[in-house]
Amino acid sequence: MNFEEIKNICVVGAGNMGHQIALQAAICGYKVKCSDISKETLEKADKFVDDYLPGRVKKERLTQEQADQARANIRFTDSLQEAAEDADFVIEAATEVLELKRKIYADLDQIAPKHAILATNSSAIVSSKIADATSRQDKVVNMHFFNPALVMKLVEVVKGPHVSKETADLTMKLCEKMKKVPVLLKKEVDGFLLNRIFAAITKEAMWLLESGVAEVEDIDNACIYGAGHPMGPFRLNDLTGLDLSYIMKMEKFRESGDFADLPTPRLVEHYIKGEYGEKTGKGWYDYSK
Ligand SMILES: NC(=O)c1ccc[n+]([C@@H]2O[C@H](COP(=O)([O-])OP(=O)(O)OC[C@H]3O[C@@H](n4cnc5c(N)ncnc54)[C@H](O)[C@@H]3O)[C@@H](O)[C@H]2O)c1
């Protein structure tokens, strides 16, 4: 398939990620159909588009004509058949459950035209765990957007061993056309690129805290004022939730059996006290004031 032949995009899932990926594609000129099994989610997504586009016009980020075109380009539906039957490129952003995704891919393989690429936005599932549910393994690829997808520029494209060069190239090009900055991972790896880098920084930050080398605020300030990060690892952790960090670390420990993967004592202490970060008013920082 030539890049110019990509005209119709199907997005599967209209949740947090899906509706924003779909809208970004519509703003960038693609005809987009976005499907979900939840009527409520579809209605919410449709309303989001109605609210978002006038705001962009007001801020002069889009002309009225561009906003009207984007609105005309996007449609929400509860029918996967309708969404995928004429798709040249599918971006799947459905719930993060492997068996569910495999079923969706088996269905997409039947519905979508043979030339269509099937890309998954999964944060953790590599496409080789899904590709064999289809008869087009060379066209099943990871295309990992970041939240919020309308704002964040980075997209990680992962070229698993089964992915053809053509699929990886077309996916990279589509990211650029969608005004994103794609990075190519030449191999599948747990956590992809950025989450691995963040995990390493966070692990080191936690170690420095536990070892009594420095306090939370000073470690965060080192990252902000020395490395130019928008926020430090502890502040970021307060936003994403200490509960999530605790659960993920325990899960990793269960898998690896490596004590180094256990949550650190200070993290456990906060978790036990229900101090999950900003959402509970306290985490590494105190937000009660
Ligand atoms: N939330 C994030 O920060 C983030 C970031 C990057 C990637 N992701 C990945 O994006 C994907 C979606 O995550 P999310 O945060 O948008 O989840 P979400 O729960 O907000 O949305 C998932 C949607 O998928 C829908 N769905 C379930 N089964 C379906 C089916 N058979 N057909 C169509 N739709 C179906 C659900 O109804 C739901 O609306 C996941 O794979 C996740 O790992 C999430």
Short mmCIF file of C-alpha atoms and ligand atoms in Angstrom, two decimals:
data_model
loop_
_atom_site.label_atom_id
_atom_site.label_comp_id
_atom_site.label_asym_id
_atom_site.label_seq_id
_atom_site.Cartn_x
_atom_site.Cartn_y
_atom_site.Cartn_z
CA MET A 1 0.00 0.00 0.00
CA ASN A 2 1.22 3.52 -0.79
CA PHE A 3 1.01 6.04 2.02
CA GLU A 4 -1.33 8.24 -0.05
CA GLU A 5 -3.80 5.34 -0.21
CA ILE A 6 -4.43 5.63 3.53
CA LYS A 7 -7.64 7.66 3.67
CA ASN A 8 -9.99 5.88 6.06
CA ILE A 9 -9.02 5.22 9.65
CA CYS A 10 -10.89 3.04 12.11
CA VAL A 11 -10.28 3.51 15.83
CA VAL A 12 -11.51 0.70 18.08
CA GLY A 13 -12.39 1.94 21.56
CA ALA A 14 -13.64 5.46 22.33
CA GLY A 15 -12.36 5.64 25.93
CA ASN A 16 -9.63 7.87 27.37
CA MET A 17 -7.25 7.24 24.51
CA GLY A 18 -9.43 6.17 21.58
CA HIS A 19 -11.65 9.24 21.20
CA GLN A 20 -8.65 11.58 21.28
CA ILE A 21 -6.63 9.52 18.79
CA ALA A 22 -9.69 9.46 16.52
CA LEU A 23 -10.18 13.22 16.78
CA GLN A 24 -6.50 13.93 16.12
CA ALA A 25 -6.72 11.84 12.94
CA ALA A 26 -9.91 13.66 11.90
CA ILE A 27 -8.27 17.06 12.47
CA CYS A 28 -5.37 15.89 10.30
CA GLY A 29 -7.69 15.18 7.39
CA TYR A 30 -8.57 11.49 7.71
CA LYS A 31 -12.08 10.05 7.50
CA VAL A 32 -12.43 8.38 10.89
CA LYS A 33 -14.90 5.93 12.31
CA CYS A 34 -14.50 5.15 15.99
CA SER A 35 -16.26 2.17 17.53
CA ASP A 36 -17.01 1.16 21.11
CA ILE A 37 -19.29 -1.38 22.76
CA SER A 38 -20.47 1.19 25.30
CA LYS A 39 -23.23 3.54 24.10
CA GLU A 40 -22.50 5.86 27.01
CA THR A 41 -18.81 6.12 26.05
CA LEU A 42 -19.74 6.82 22.44
CA GLU A 43 -22.12 9.61 23.45
CA LYS A 44 -19.49 11.11 25.75
CA ALA A 45 -16.89 10.97 22.97
CA ASP A 46 -19.24 12.62 20.47
CA LYS A 47 -20.00 15.40 22.94
CA PHE A 48 -16.28 15.86 23.61
CA VAL A 49 -15.74 16.53 19.89
CA ASP A 50 -18.59 19.07 19.89
CA ASP A 51 -17.06 20.87 22.89
CA TYR A 52 -13.40 20.61 21.89
CA LEU A 53 -13.45 21.96 18.34
CA PRO A 54 -15.09 25.38 19.08
CA GLY A 55 -12.52 25.85 21.86
CA ARG A 56 -9.69 25.33 19.36
CA VAL A 57 -11.29 27.88 17.02
CA LYS A 58 -11.61 30.38 19.88
CA LYS A 59 -7.92 29.92 20.71
CA GLU A 60 -7.12 30.34 16.99
CA ARG A 61 -5.48 26.90 16.81
CA LEU A 62 -7.96 25.90 14.08
CA THR A 63 -9.92 27.95 11.58
CA GLN A 64 -13.71 27.55 11.58
CA GLU A 65 -13.36 25.74 8.24
CA GLN A 66 -10.80 23.26 9.65
CA ALA A 67 -13.00 22.61 12.69
CA ASP A 68 -16.05 22.02 10.46
CA GLN A 69 -14.02 19.65 8.29
CA ALA A 70 -12.77 17.73 11.36
CA ARG A 71 -16.33 17.43 12.67
CA ALA A 72 -17.48 16.11 9.30
CA ASN A 73 -14.54 13.66 9.22
CA ILE A 74 -15.36 11.80 12.44
CA ARG A 75 -18.17 9.44 13.30
CA PHE A 76 -18.83 7.21 16.32
CA THR A 77 -20.54 3.84 16.07
CA ASP A 78 -21.25 0.74 18.16
CA SER A 79 -20.67 -1.48 15.10
CA LEU A 80 -17.15 -2.78 14.51
CA GLN A 81 -18.34 -3.95 11.09
CA GLU A 82 -19.34 -0.45 10.08
CA ALA A 83 -16.17 1.10 11.54
CA ALA A 84 -13.68 -1.28 9.96
CA GLU A 85 -15.19 -2.47 6.67
CA ASP A 86 -13.53 0.22 4.54
CA ALA A 87 -10.55 1.03 6.79
CA ASP A 88 -7.06 1.38 5.37
CA PHE A 89 -5.57 1.65 8.84
CA VAL A 90 -6.99 0.50 12.19
CA ILE A 91 -5.83 1.85 15.55
CA GLU A 92 -7.08 -0.33 18.38
CA ALA A 93 -7.42 1.40 21.76
CA ALA A 94 -9.71 -1.03 23.55
CA THR A 95 -9.50 -2.22 27.15
CA GLU A 96 -6.09 -3.59 28.17
CA VAL A 97 -7.00 -7.30 28.30
CA LEU A 98 -5.06 -9.66 26.08
CA GLU A 99 -7.89 -12.11 25.34
CA LEU A 100 -10.26 -9.25 24.50
CA LYS A 101 -7.73 -7.74 22.13
CA ARG A 102 -7.07 -11.10 20.45
CA LYS A 103 -10.81 -11.50 19.81
CA ILE A 104 -11.00 -7.96 18.37
CA TYR A 105 -8.05 -8.72 16.06
CA ALA A 106 -9.61 -11.99 14.87
CA ASP A 107 -12.80 -10.03 14.06
CA LEU A 108 -10.88 -7.18 12.43
CA ASP A 109 -9.04 -9.69 10.27
CA GLN A 110 -12.40 -10.82 8.88
CA ILE A 111 -13.88 -7.34 8.50
CA ALA A 112 -11.09 -4.97 7.44
CA PRO A 113 -9.81 -4.94 3.84
CA LYS A 114 -6.81 -7.22 3.29
CA HIS A 115 -4.42 -4.30 2.82
CA ALA A 116 -5.33 -2.65 6.14
CA ILE A 117 -2.72 -2.31 8.87
CA LEU A 118 -3.91 -3.20 12.39
CA ALA A 119 -2.07 -1.17 15.03
CA THR A 120 -2.47 -1.49 18.79
CA ASN A 121 -2.18 1.41 21.20
CA SER A 122 -1.57 -1.01 24.10
CA SER A 123 0.75 0.31 26.82
CA ALA A 124 2.18 -3.10 27.63
CA ILE A 125 1.09 -5.85 25.24
CA VAL A 126 3.57 -6.41 22.42
CA SER A 127 1.95 -7.05 19.06
CA SER A 128 3.49 -10.52 18.70
CA LYS A 129 1.04 -11.63 21.42
CA ILE A 130 -1.85 -10.57 19.18
CA ALA A 131 -0.65 -10.94 15.58
CA ASP A 132 -1.27 -14.69 15.34
CA ALA A 133 -4.98 -14.10 15.91
CA THR A 134 -4.94 -12.75 12.34
CA SER A 135 -3.86 -13.98 8.92
CA ARG A 136 -1.82 -10.80 8.36
CA GLN A 137 0.85 -10.93 11.04
CA ASP A 138 3.20 -8.68 9.03
CA LYS A 139 0.58 -5.90 9.34
CA VAL A 140 0.01 -6.05 13.12
CA VAL A 141 2.13 -3.46 14.94
CA ASN A 142 2.38 -1.46 18.17
CA MET A 143 1.58 2.26 17.85
CA HIS A 144 1.73 3.63 21.39
CA PHE A 145 0.30 7.10 21.94
CA PHE A 146 0.62 8.97 25.24
CA ASN A 147 -2.12 10.47 27.38
CA PRO A 148 -3.71 12.93 26.55
CA ALA A 149 -3.36 11.85 22.94
CA LEU A 150 -4.47 15.21 21.52
CA VAL A 151 -1.62 16.93 23.36
CA MET A 152 1.29 14.54 23.76
CA LYS A 153 3.56 14.42 20.73
CA LEU A 154 5.37 11.14 21.27
CA VAL A 155 4.27 7.87 19.63
CA GLU A 156 6.31 4.67 20.06
CA VAL A 157 6.20 2.36 17.04
CA VAL A 158 7.46 -1.14 17.79
CA LYS A 159 8.70 -3.31 14.95
CA GLY A 160 8.23 -6.81 16.34
CA PRO A 161 9.92 -9.74 14.54
CA HIS A 162 6.75 -10.46 12.51
CA VAL A 163 6.22 -6.82 11.38
CA SER A 164 7.18 -5.96 7.80
CA LYS A 165 9.35 -2.97 7.01
CA GLU A 166 6.49 -1.56 4.94
CA THR A 167 4.12 -1.69 7.93
CA ALA A 168 6.63 -0.01 10.25
CA ASP A 169 7.42 2.68 7.64
CA LEU A 170 3.74 3.42 6.94
CA THR A 171 2.96 3.59 10.66
CA MET A 172 5.83 6.03 11.26
CA LYS A 173 4.61 8.17 8.34
CA LEU A 174 1.04 8.16 9.63
CA CYS A 175 2.26 9.42 13.02
CA GLU A 176 3.99 12.32 11.28
CA LYS A 177 0.89 13.11 9.24
CA MET A 178 -1.03 13.15 12.54
CA LYS A 179 1.45 15.82 13.74
CA LYS A 180 3.13 13.47 16.18
CA VAL A 181 6.79 12.62 16.74
CA PRO A 182 7.25 8.87 16.24
CA VAL A 183 10.19 6.87 17.57
CA LEU A 184 10.99 3.42 16.22
CA LEU A 185 11.76 0.48 18.49
CA LYS A 186 13.59 -2.09 16.40
CA LYS A 187 12.75 -4.87 18.87
CA GLU A 188 9.92 -5.73 21.24
CA VAL A 189 10.77 -4.97 24.86
CA ASP A 190 8.72 -4.92 28.04
CA GLY A 191 7.59 -1.33 28.82
CA PHE A 192 8.73 0.04 25.45
CA LEU A 193 11.05 3.08 25.54
CA LEU A 194 9.85 5.97 27.65
CA ASN A 195 8.23 3.96 30.44
CA ARG A 196 11.49 2.03 30.86
CA ILE A 197 13.48 5.27 31.09
CA PHE A 198 10.99 6.69 33.60
CA ALA A 199 11.07 3.46 35.59
CA ALA A 200 14.87 3.67 35.83
CA ILE A 201 14.75 7.31 36.96
CA THR A 202 12.03 6.58 39.52
CA LYS A 203 13.89 3.56 40.87
CA GLU A 204 17.05 5.61 41.37
CA ALA A 205 15.07 8.48 42.95
CA MET A 206 13.45 6.06 45.42
CA TRP A 207 16.85 4.56 46.27
CA LEU A 208 18.34 8.03 46.95
CA LEU A 209 15.41 8.78 49.27
CA GLU A 210 15.59 5.44 51.11
CA SER A 211 19.36 5.76 51.53
CA GLY A 212 18.91 9.12 53.23
CA VAL A 213 20.96 10.90 50.58
CA ALA A 214 18.31 13.56 49.88
CA GLU A 215 14.68 14.43 50.53
CA VAL A 216 11.79 14.27 48.05
CA GLU A 217 11.77 17.94 47.11
CA ASP A 218 15.53 18.13 46.51
CA ILE A 219 15.52 15.03 44.30
CA ASP A 220 12.61 16.49 42.28
CA ASN A 221 14.39 19.86 42.04
CA ALA A 222 17.54 18.17 40.71
CA CYS A 223 15.49 16.67 37.87
CA ILE A 224 13.68 19.94 37.14
CA TYR A 225 16.52 22.44 37.39
CA GLY A 226 19.39 20.21 36.29
CA ALA A 227 17.83 17.97 33.66
CA GLY A 228 15.01 20.26 32.47
CA HIS A 229 12.21 17.80 33.32
CA PRO A 230 8.79 19.48 33.65
CA MET A 231 8.36 17.82 37.05
CA GLY A 232 10.32 15.48 39.30
CA PRO A 233 9.64 11.73 39.70
CA PHE A 234 7.92 12.09 43.11
CA ARG A 235 5.59 14.86 41.95
CA LEU A 236 4.78 12.80 38.84
CA ASN A 237 4.12 9.77 41.04
CA ASP A 238 1.66 11.86 43.09
CA LEU A 239 -0.22 12.59 39.85
CA THR A 240 -0.26 9.03 38.50
CA GLY A 241 -1.03 7.51 41.92
CA LEU A 242 1.12 5.74 44.51
CA ASP A 243 -1.49 2.99 44.67
CA LEU A 244 -0.87 2.17 41.02
CA SER A 245 2.91 2.16 41.56
CA TYR A 246 2.56 -0.16 44.56
CA ILE A 247 0.32 -2.60 42.68
CA MET A 248 2.57 -2.62 39.60
CA LYS A 249 5.71 -3.20 41.66
CA MET A 250 4.08 -6.06 43.60
CA GLU A 251 2.96 -7.56 40.29
CA LYS A 252 6.50 -7.30 38.90
CA PHE A 253 7.93 -8.90 42.04
CA ARG A 254 5.44 -11.79 41.77
CA GLU A 255 6.61 -12.38 38.20
CA SER A 256 10.36 -11.98 38.71
CA GLY A 257 10.85 -13.11 42.33
CA ASP A 258 13.58 -10.42 42.44
CA PHE A 259 13.56 -8.50 45.76
CA ALA A 260 14.86 -5.42 43.89
CA ASP A 261 11.41 -5.19 42.24
CA LEU A 262 9.58 -4.84 45.58
CA PRO A 263 8.08 -1.43 46.46
CA THR A 264 10.42 0.55 48.71
CA PRO A 265 9.54 0.85 52.45
CA ARG A 266 8.53 4.53 52.13
CA LEU A 267 6.19 3.70 49.25
CA VAL A 268 4.66 0.83 51.26
CA GLU A 269 4.18 3.21 54.22
CA HIS A 270 2.26 5.72 52.08
CA TYR A 271 0.23 2.93 50.49
CA ILE A 272 -0.83 1.47 53.85
CA LYS A 273 -1.89 4.92 55.07
CA GLY A 274 -3.99 5.42 51.91
CA GLU A 275 -1.76 8.31 50.82
CA TYR A 276 -2.01 7.78 47.09
CA GLY A 277 -0.99 11.27 45.93
CA GLU A 278 -2.96 14.27 44.75
CA LYS A 279 -6.27 12.37 44.57
CA THR A 280 -6.19 11.63 48.33
CA GLY A 281 -4.71 15.00 49.33
CA LYS A 282 -1.40 13.46 50.36
CA GLY A 283 1.34 11.35 48.84
CA TRP A 284 4.99 12.30 48.60
CA TYR A 285 3.73 15.89 49.00
CA ASP A 286 0.95 17.27 51.20
CA TYR A 287 -1.88 18.86 49.15
CA SER A 288 -4.24 19.50 52.07
CA LYS A 289 -3.21 23.16 52.41
N1 LIG B 1 -4.84 5.59 29.70
C1 LIG B 1 -3.59 5.80 29.33
O1 LIG B 1 -2.88 6.64 29.91
C2 LIG B 1 -3.02 5.04 28.16
C3 LIG B 1 -1.88 5.54 27.53
C4 LIG B 1 -1.37 4.87 26.41
C5 LIG B 1 -1.97 3.69 25.99
N2 LIG B 1 -3.07 3.21 26.66
C6 LIG B 1 -3.68 1.98 26.14
O2 LIG B 1 -4.84 2.34 25.39
C7 LIG B 1 -5.82 1.30 25.48
C8 LIG B 1 -7.10 1.89 25.99
O3 LIG B 1 -6.87 2.50 27.23
P1 LIG B 1 -7.85 3.62 27.80
O4 LIG B 1 -7.12 4.26 28.92
O5 LIG B 1 -8.39 4.44 26.68
O6 LIG B 1 -9.00 2.69 28.39
P2 LIG B 1 -10.56 3.03 28.56
O7 LIG B 1 -11.07 2.03 29.53
O8 LIG B 1 -10.76 4.48 28.84
O9 LIG B 1 -11.16 2.72 27.11
C9 LIG B 1 -11.24 1.44 26.57
C10 LIG B 1 -12.52 1.37 25.79
O10 LIG B 1 -12.53 0.13 25.05
C11 LIG B 1 -13.89 -0.23 24.94
N3 LIG B 1 -14.02 -1.61 24.49
C12 LIG B 1 -13.90 -2.75 25.19
N4 LIG B 1 -14.12 -3.80 24.39
C13 LIG B 1 -14.37 -3.33 23.14
C14 LIG B 1 -14.68 -3.92 21.89
N5 LIG B 1 -14.78 -5.25 21.75
N6 LIG B 1 -14.87 -3.11 20.83
C15 LIG B 1 -14.78 -1.76 20.96
N7 LIG B 1 -14.50 -1.14 22.13
C16 LIG B 1 -14.30 -1.91 23.20
C17 LIG B 1 -14.46 0.04 26.32
O11 LIG B 1 -15.87 0.13 26.29
C18 LIG B 1 -13.78 1.37 26.66
O12 LIG B 1 -14.59 2.48 26.32
C19 LIG B 1 -5.22 0.23 26.39
O13 LIG B 1 -4.65 -0.77 25.61
C20 LIG B 1 -4.15 1.00 27.17
O14 LIG B 1 -3.08 0.16 27.58
C21 LIG B 1 -3.61 3.86 27.72
#
